[in-house]
Amino acid sequence: MGIVKFMWNNKEITVKEIDQNILVVRNITEETLKIAQLGKFKLFECKDNEEECLQMITRLLLKIPKSCKFS
């Protein structure tokens, strides 16, 4: 079970499907790198809303491909 923490609003979401703690930031800076290292978080840069960021994280970590539409 892992925690996804959004830096811009300090909201934390527990996700049982992942086993890593992830700090989501708008831009990666030296300050965010230090915060991630101290809290043992992995950094994830995302400029979208929380829901879109969570979907991207789960797709990356669980290797879920985007759905394809065939015509």
mmCIF file of N, CA, C and O in Angstrom:
data_model
loop_
_atom_site.group_PDB
_atom_site.id
_atom_site.type_symbol
_atom_site.label_atom_id
_atom_site.label_comp_id
_atom_site.label_asym_id
_atom_site.label_seq_id
_atom_site.Cartn_x
_atom_site.Cartn_y
_atom_site.Cartn_z
ATOM 1 N N MET A 1 0.843 -1.163 0.000
ATOM 2 C CA MET A 1 0.000 0.000 0.000
ATOM 3 C C MET A 1 0.898 1.238 0.000
ATOM 4 O O MET A 1 1.846 1.326 0.753
ATOM 5 N N GLY A 2 0.610 2.164 -0.896
ATOM 6 C CA GLY A 2 1.424 3.358 -1.011
ATOM 7 C C GLY A 2 0.612 4.630 -0.841
ATOM 8 O O GLY A 2 -0.608 4.625 -0.867
ATOM 9 N N ILE A 3 1.332 5.726 -0.673
ATOM 10 C CA ILE A 3 0.706 7.030 -0.499
ATOM 11 C C ILE A 3 1.072 7.904 -1.687
ATOM 12 O O ILE A 3 2.231 7.957 -2.093
ATOM 13 N N VAL A 4 0.079 8.574 -2.231
ATOM 14 C CA VAL A 4 0.303 9.578 -3.265
ATOM 15 C C VAL A 4 -0.018 10.919 -2.620
ATOM 16 O O VAL A 4 -1.136 11.149 -2.160
ATOM 17 N N LYS A 5 0.992 11.783 -2.544
ATOM 18 C CA LYS A 5 0.828 13.089 -1.898
ATOM 19 C C LYS A 5 0.971 14.180 -2.942
ATOM 20 O O LYS A 5 1.946 14.198 -3.699
ATOM 21 N N PHE A 6 -0.009 15.082 -2.981
ATOM 22 C CA PHE A 6 0.020 16.197 -3.915
ATOM 23 C C PHE A 6 0.621 17.407 -3.213
ATOM 24 O O PHE A 6 0.102 17.871 -2.203
ATOM 25 N N MET A 7 1.720 17.916 -3.757
ATOM 26 C CA MET A 7 2.469 18.991 -3.121
ATOM 27 C C MET A 7 1.672 20.298 -3.089
ATOM 28 O O MET A 7 1.772 21.055 -2.142
ATOM 29 N N TRP A 8 0.849 20.544 -4.118
ATOM 30 C CA TRP A 8 0.203 21.851 -4.207
ATOM 31 C C TRP A 8 -0.963 22.027 -3.247
ATOM 32 O O TRP A 8 -1.399 23.135 -3.009
ATOM 33 N N ASN A 9 -1.488 20.966 -2.663
ATOM 34 C CA ASN A 9 -2.572 21.124 -1.691
ATOM 35 C C ASN A 9 -2.403 20.229 -0.457
ATOM 36 O O ASN A 9 -3.298 20.144 0.371
ATOM 37 N N ASN A 10 -1.269 19.548 -0.351
ATOM 38 C CA ASN A 10 -0.952 18.657 0.781
ATOM 39 C C ASN A 10 -1.967 17.536 0.977
ATOM 40 O O ASN A 10 -2.106 17.003 2.067
ATOM 41 N N LYS A 11 -2.680 17.179 -0.060
ATOM 42 C CA LYS A 11 -3.654 16.092 0.028
ATOM 43 C C LYS A 11 -2.927 14.761 -0.148
ATOM 44 O O LYS A 11 -2.092 14.616 -1.027
ATOM 45 N N GLU A 12 -3.243 13.806 0.708
ATOM 46 C CA GLU A 12 -2.655 12.469 0.627
ATOM 47 C C GLU A 12 -3.738 11.451 0.307
ATOM 48 O O GLU A 12 -4.810 11.475 0.900
ATOM 49 N N ILE A 13 -3.426 10.562 -0.622
ATOM 50 C CA ILE A 13 -4.358 9.509 -0.999
ATOM 51 C C ILE A 13 -3.634 8.177 -0.853
ATOM 52 O O ILE A 13 -2.520 8.006 -1.347
ATOM 53 N N THR A 14 -4.252 7.241 -0.161
ATOM 54 C CA THR A 14 -3.680 5.906 -0.007
ATOM 55 C C THR A 14 -4.178 5.038 -1.149
ATOM 56 O O THR A 14 -5.376 4.951 -1.398
ATOM 57 N N VAL A 15 -3.228 4.396 -1.832
ATOM 58 C CA VAL A 15 -3.558 3.544 -2.970
ATOM 59 C C VAL A 15 -3.020 2.156 -2.674
ATOM 60 O O VAL A 15 -1.816 1.964 -2.535
ATOM 61 N N LYS A 16 -3.923 1.178 -2.561
ATOM 62 C CA LYS A 16 -3.479 -0.161 -2.168
ATOM 63 C C LYS A 16 -2.835 -0.926 -3.310
ATOM 64 O O LYS A 16 -2.119 -1.886 -3.081
ATOM 65 N N GLU A 17 -3.047 -0.498 -4.554
ATOM 66 C CA GLU A 17 -2.481 -1.218 -5.695
ATOM 67 C C GLU A 17 -0.992 -0.950 -5.908
ATOM 68 O O GLU A 17 -0.323 -1.675 -6.620
ATOM 69 N N ILE A 18 -0.465 0.124 -5.311
ATOM 70 C CA ILE A 18 0.953 0.443 -5.489
ATOM 71 C C ILE A 18 1.681 0.271 -4.170
ATOM 72 O O ILE A 18 1.077 0.345 -3.095
ATOM 73 N N ASP A 19 2.984 0.038 -4.237
ATOM 74 C CA ASP A 19 3.755 -0.179 -3.018
ATOM 75 C C ASP A 19 4.834 0.876 -2.830
ATOM 76 O O ASP A 19 5.827 0.640 -2.159
ATOM 77 N N GLN A 20 4.647 2.048 -3.427
ATOM 78 C CA GLN A 20 5.619 3.121 -3.325
ATOM 79 C C GLN A 20 4.930 4.389 -2.852
ATOM 80 O O GLN A 20 3.744 4.574 -3.083
ATOM 81 N N ASN A 21 5.692 5.258 -2.187
ATOM 82 C CA ASN A 21 5.185 6.561 -1.804
ATOM 83 C C ASN A 21 5.613 7.558 -2.866
ATOM 84 O O ASN A 21 6.796 7.644 -3.203
ATOM 85 N N ILE A 22 4.650 8.325 -3.378
ATOM 86 C CA ILE A 22 4.914 9.209 -4.506
ATOM 87 C C ILE A 22 4.508 10.624 -4.142
ATOM 88 O O ILE A 22 3.416 10.855 -3.622
ATOM 89 N N LEU A 23 5.392 11.564 -4.428
ATOM 90 C CA LEU A 23 5.132 12.979 -4.232
ATOM 91 C C LEU A 23 4.883 13.592 -5.603
ATOM 92 O O LEU A 23 5.753 13.566 -6.472
ATOM 93 N N VAL A 24 3.678 14.114 -5.800
ATOM 94 C CA VAL A 24 3.303 14.690 -7.092
ATOM 95 C C VAL A 24 3.504 16.198 -7.024
ATOM 96 O O VAL A 24 2.980 16.872 -6.127
ATOM 97 N N VAL A 25 4.298 16.726 -7.963
ATOM 98 C CA VAL A 25 4.600 18.154 -7.994
ATOM 99 C C VAL A 25 4.295 18.721 -9.371
ATOM 100 O O VAL A 25 4.241 17.993 -10.359
ATOM 101 N N ARG A 26 4.086 20.025 -9.422
ATOM 102 C CA ARG A 26 3.865 20.695 -10.714
ATOM 103 C C ARG A 26 5.187 20.838 -11.459
ATOM 104 O O ARG A 26 5.248 20.636 -12.662
ATOM 105 N N ASN A 27 6.247 21.235 -10.740
ATOM 106 C CA ASN A 27 7.586 21.397 -11.324
ATOM 107 C C ASN A 27 8.608 20.821 -10.351
ATOM 108 O O ASN A 27 8.497 21.023 -9.141
ATOM 109 N N ILE A 28 9.600 20.154 -10.876
ATOM 110 C CA ILE A 28 10.655 19.593 -10.030
ATOM 111 C C ILE A 28 11.713 20.670 -9.814
ATOM 112 O O ILE A 28 12.251 21.229 -10.768
ATOM 113 N N THR A 29 11.965 20.978 -8.539
ATOM 114 C CA THR A 29 12.980 21.956 -8.159
ATOM 115 C C THR A 29 13.921 21.315 -7.143
ATOM 116 O O THR A 29 13.687 20.188 -6.699
ATOM 117 N N GLU A 30 14.962 22.049 -6.766
ATOM 118 C CA GLU A 30 15.877 21.534 -5.751
ATOM 119 C C GLU A 30 15.148 21.298 -4.429
ATOM 120 O O GLU A 30 15.414 20.327 -3.725
ATOM 121 N N GLU A 31 14.217 22.199 -4.110
ATOM 122 C CA GLU A 31 13.456 22.073 -2.868
ATOM 123 C C GLU A 31 12.604 20.803 -2.865
ATOM 124 O O GLU A 31 12.582 20.070 -1.872
ATOM 125 N N THR A 32 11.923 20.529 -3.969
ATOM 126 C CA THR A 32 11.086 19.327 -4.020
ATOM 127 C C THR A 32 11.943 18.064 -4.003
ATOM 128 O O THR A 32 11.523 17.054 -3.441
ATOM 129 N N LEU A 33 13.124 18.124 -4.602
ATOM 130 C CA LEU A 33 14.040 16.977 -4.531
ATOM 131 C C LEU A 33 14.438 16.679 -3.091
ATOM 132 O O LEU A 33 14.445 15.528 -2.661
ATOM 133 N N LYS A 34 14.756 17.731 -2.323
ATOM 134 C CA LYS A 34 15.140 17.543 -0.922
ATOM 135 C C LYS A 34 13.985 16.998 -0.097
ATOM 136 O O LYS A 34 14.168 16.102 0.728
ATOM 137 N N ILE A 35 12.781 17.533 -0.327
ATOM 138 C CA ILE A 35 11.601 17.060 0.402
ATOM 139 C C ILE A 35 11.348 15.585 0.097
ATOM 140 O O ILE A 35 11.057 14.797 0.988
ATOM 141 N N ALA A 36 11.477 15.204 -1.162
ATOM 142 C CA ALA A 36 11.255 13.812 -1.558
ATOM 143 C C ALA A 36 12.290 12.894 -0.924
ATOM 144 O O ALA A 36 11.962 11.798 -0.468
ATOM 145 N N GLN A 37 13.547 13.329 -0.882
ATOM 146 C CA GLN A 37 14.599 12.509 -0.283
ATOM 147 C C GLN A 37 14.385 12.338 1.214
ATOM 148 O O GLN A 37 14.545 11.230 1.744
ATOM 149 N N LEU A 38 14.002 13.404 1.892
ATOM 150 C CA LEU A 38 13.794 13.325 3.345
ATOM 151 C C LEU A 38 12.607 12.432 3.689
ATOM 152 O O LEU A 38 12.650 11.686 4.658
ATOM 153 N N GLY A 39 11.551 12.505 2.896
ATOM 154 C CA GLY A 39 10.360 11.713 3.167
ATOM 155 C C GLY A 39 10.357 10.357 2.477
ATOM 156 O O GLY A 39 9.390 9.618 2.566
ATOM 157 N N LYS A 40 11.430 10.044 1.769
ATOM 158 C CA LYS A 40 11.569 8.787 1.023
ATOM 159 C C LYS A 40 10.425 8.604 0.019
ATOM 160 O O LYS A 40 9.815 7.543 -0.073
ATOM 161 N N PHE A 41 10.138 9.691 -0.709
ATOM 162 C CA PHE A 41 9.128 9.683 -1.750
ATOM 163 C C PHE A 41 9.806 9.614 -3.110
ATOM 164 O O PHE A 41 10.929 10.076 -3.274
ATOM 165 N N LYS A 42 9.112 9.072 -4.080
ATOM 166 C CA LYS A 42 9.530 9.162 -5.471
ATOM 167 C C LYS A 42 8.787 10.348 -6.058
ATOM 168 O O LYS A 42 7.630 10.594 -5.731
ATOM 169 N N LEU A 43 9.463 11.106 -6.914
ATOM 170 C CA LEU A 43 8.851 12.295 -7.497
ATOM 171 C C LEU A 43 8.123 11.966 -8.787
ATOM 172 O O LEU A 43 8.582 11.145 -9.583
ATOM 173 N N PHE A 44 7.003 12.634 -8.986
ATOM 174 C CA PHE A 44 6.247 12.503 -10.224
ATOM 175 C C PHE A 44 5.774 13.900 -10.602
ATOM 176 O O PHE A 44 5.072 14.552 -9.832
ATOM 177 N N GLU A 45 6.188 14.357 -11.773
ATOM 178 C CA GLU A 45 5.803 15.688 -12.241
ATOM 179 C C GLU A 45 4.511 15.588 -13.037
ATOM 180 O O GLU A 45 4.418 14.819 -13.992
ATOM 181 N N CYS A 46 3.518 16.369 -12.638
ATOM 182 C CA CYS A 46 2.221 16.335 -13.311
ATOM 183 C C CYS A 46 1.578 17.717 -13.212
ATOM 184 O O CYS A 46 1.488 18.283 -12.130
ATOM 185 N N LYS A 47 1.142 18.227 -14.336
ATOM 186 C CA LYS A 47 0.529 19.547 -14.368
ATOM 187 C C LYS A 47 -0.994 19.466 -14.506
ATOM 188 O O LYS A 47 -1.666 20.486 -14.599
ATOM 189 N N ASP A 48 -1.544 18.259 -14.518
ATOM 190 C CA ASP A 48 -2.984 18.066 -14.654
ATOM 191 C C ASP A 48 -3.659 18.105 -13.280
ATOM 192 O O ASP A 48 -3.014 18.332 -12.265
ATOM 193 N N ASN A 49 -4.948 17.824 -13.248
ATOM 194 C CA ASN A 49 -5.663 17.767 -11.970
ATOM 195 C C ASN A 49 -5.355 16.443 -11.258
ATOM 196 O O ASN A 49 -4.714 15.558 -11.821
ATOM 197 N N GLU A 50 -5.816 16.321 -10.020
ATOM 198 C CA GLU A 50 -5.501 15.151 -9.200
ATOM 199 C C GLU A 50 -5.935 13.845 -9.851
ATOM 200 O O GLU A 50 -5.192 12.866 -9.844
ATOM 201 N N GLU A 51 -7.135 13.812 -10.393
ATOM 202 C CA GLU A 51 -7.660 12.583 -10.983
ATOM 203 C C GLU A 51 -6.813 12.128 -12.172
ATOM 204 O O GLU A 51 -6.476 10.947 -12.290
ATOM 205 N N GLU A 52 -6.457 13.068 -13.040
ATOM 206 C CA GLU A 52 -5.624 12.725 -14.201
ATOM 207 C C GLU A 52 -4.242 12.242 -13.754
ATOM 208 O O GLU A 52 -3.705 11.286 -14.315
ATOM 209 N N CYS A 53 -3.679 12.896 -12.755
ATOM 210 C CA CYS A 53 -2.363 12.488 -12.247
ATOM 211 C C CYS A 53 -2.414 11.076 -11.668
ATOM 212 O O CYS A 53 -1.520 10.263 -11.917
ATOM 213 N N LEU A 54 -3.456 10.769 -10.897
ATOM 214 C CA LEU A 54 -3.601 9.422 -10.329
ATOM 215 C C LEU A 54 -3.733 8.372 -11.423
ATOM 216 O O LEU A 54 -3.149 7.288 -11.327
ATOM 217 N N GLN A 55 -4.477 8.681 -12.462
ATOM 218 C CA GLN A 55 -4.625 7.740 -13.575
ATOM 219 C C GLN A 55 -3.287 7.492 -14.261
ATOM 220 O O GLN A 55 -2.959 6.353 -14.587
ATOM 221 N N MET A 56 -2.505 8.549 -14.464
ATOM 222 C CA MET A 56 -1.188 8.382 -15.097
ATOM 223 C C MET A 56 -0.266 7.543 -14.224
ATOM 224 O O MET A 56 0.448 6.673 -14.721
ATOM 225 N N ILE A 57 -0.284 7.793 -12.924
ATOM 226 C CA ILE A 57 0.576 7.048 -12.000
ATOM 227 C C ILE A 57 0.210 5.566 -12.003
ATOM 228 O O ILE A 57 1.084 4.705 -12.106
ATOM 229 N N THR A 58 -1.075 5.255 -11.903
ATOM 230 C CA THR A 58 -1.469 3.843 -11.877
ATOM 231 C C THR A 58 -1.181 3.164 -13.214
ATOM 232 O O THR A 58 -0.776 2.004 -13.238
ATOM 233 N N ARG A 59 -1.368 3.871 -14.316
ATOM 234 C CA ARG A 59 -1.040 3.271 -15.627
ATOM 235 C C ARG A 59 0.448 2.968 -15.726
ATOM 236 O O ARG A 59 0.846 1.922 -16.232
ATOM 237 N N LEU A 60 1.282 3.885 -15.234
ATOM 238 C CA LEU A 60 2.733 3.669 -15.295
ATOM 239 C C LEU A 60 3.186 2.532 -14.382
ATOM 240 O O LEU A 60 3.955 1.669 -14.786
ATOM 241 N N LEU A 61 2.722 2.535 -13.146
ATOM 242 C CA LEU A 61 3.193 1.551 -12.173
ATOM 243 C C LEU A 61 2.595 0.166 -12.379
ATOM 244 O O LEU A 61 3.247 -0.835 -12.125
ATOM 245 N N LEU A 62 1.349 0.115 -12.818
ATOM 246 C CA LEU A 62 0.701 -1.180 -13.022
ATOM 247 C C LEU A 62 0.777 -1.639 -14.474
ATOM 248 O O LEU A 62 0.231 -2.670 -14.827
ATOM 249 N N LYS A 63 1.435 -0.830 -15.294
ATOM 250 C CA LYS A 63 1.647 -1.140 -16.717
ATOM 251 C C LYS A 63 0.318 -1.416 -17.442
ATOM 252 O O LYS A 63 0.180 -2.391 -18.159
ATOM 253 N N ILE A 64 -0.639 -0.527 -17.205
ATOM 254 C CA ILE A 64 -1.931 -0.619 -17.871
ATOM 255 C C ILE A 64 -1.881 0.271 -19.111
ATOM 256 O O ILE A 64 -1.712 1.478 -18.984
ATOM 257 N N PRO A 65 -2.021 -0.294 -20.292
ATOM 258 C CA PRO A 65 -1.965 0.542 -21.498
ATOM 259 C C PRO A 65 -3.248 1.346 -21.675
ATOM 260 O O PRO A 65 -4.301 0.979 -21.154
ATOM 261 N N LYS A 66 -3.123 2.437 -22.405
ATOM 262 C CA LYS A 66 -4.323 3.188 -22.756
ATOM 263 C C LYS A 66 -5.153 2.348 -23.695
ATOM 264 O O LYS A 66 -4.622 1.550 -24.463
ATOM 265 N N SER A 67 -6.447 2.510 -23.633
ATOM 266 C CA SER A 67 -7.302 1.707 -24.503
ATOM 267 C C SER A 67 -7.159 2.173 -25.951
ATOM 268 O O SER A 67 -6.980 3.349 -26.223
ATOM 269 N N CYS A 68 -7.229 1.239 -26.841
ATOM 270 C CA CYS A 68 -7.096 1.529 -28.264
ATOM 271 C C CYS A 68 -8.466 1.386 -28.925
ATOM 272 O O CYS A 68 -9.241 0.508 -28.559
ATOM 273 N N LYS A 69 -8.700 2.234 -29.875
ATOM 274 C CA LYS A 69 -9.953 2.141 -30.623
ATOM 275 C C LYS A 69 -9.622 1.733 -32.048
ATOM 276 O O LYS A 69 -8.820 2.374 -32.721
ATOM 277 N N PHE A 70 -10.218 0.646 -32.485
ATOM 278 C CA PHE A 70 -10.014 0.184 -33.844
ATOM 279 C C PHE A 70 -11.243 0.506 -34.654
ATOM 280 O O PHE A 70 -12.364 0.381 -34.198
ATOM 281 N N SER A 71 -11.015 0.915 -35.892
ATOM 282 C CA SER A 71 -12.172 1.218 -36.737
ATOM 283 C C SER A 71 -12.314 0.228 -37.857
ATOM 284 O O SER A 71 -11.508 -0.576 -38.144
#
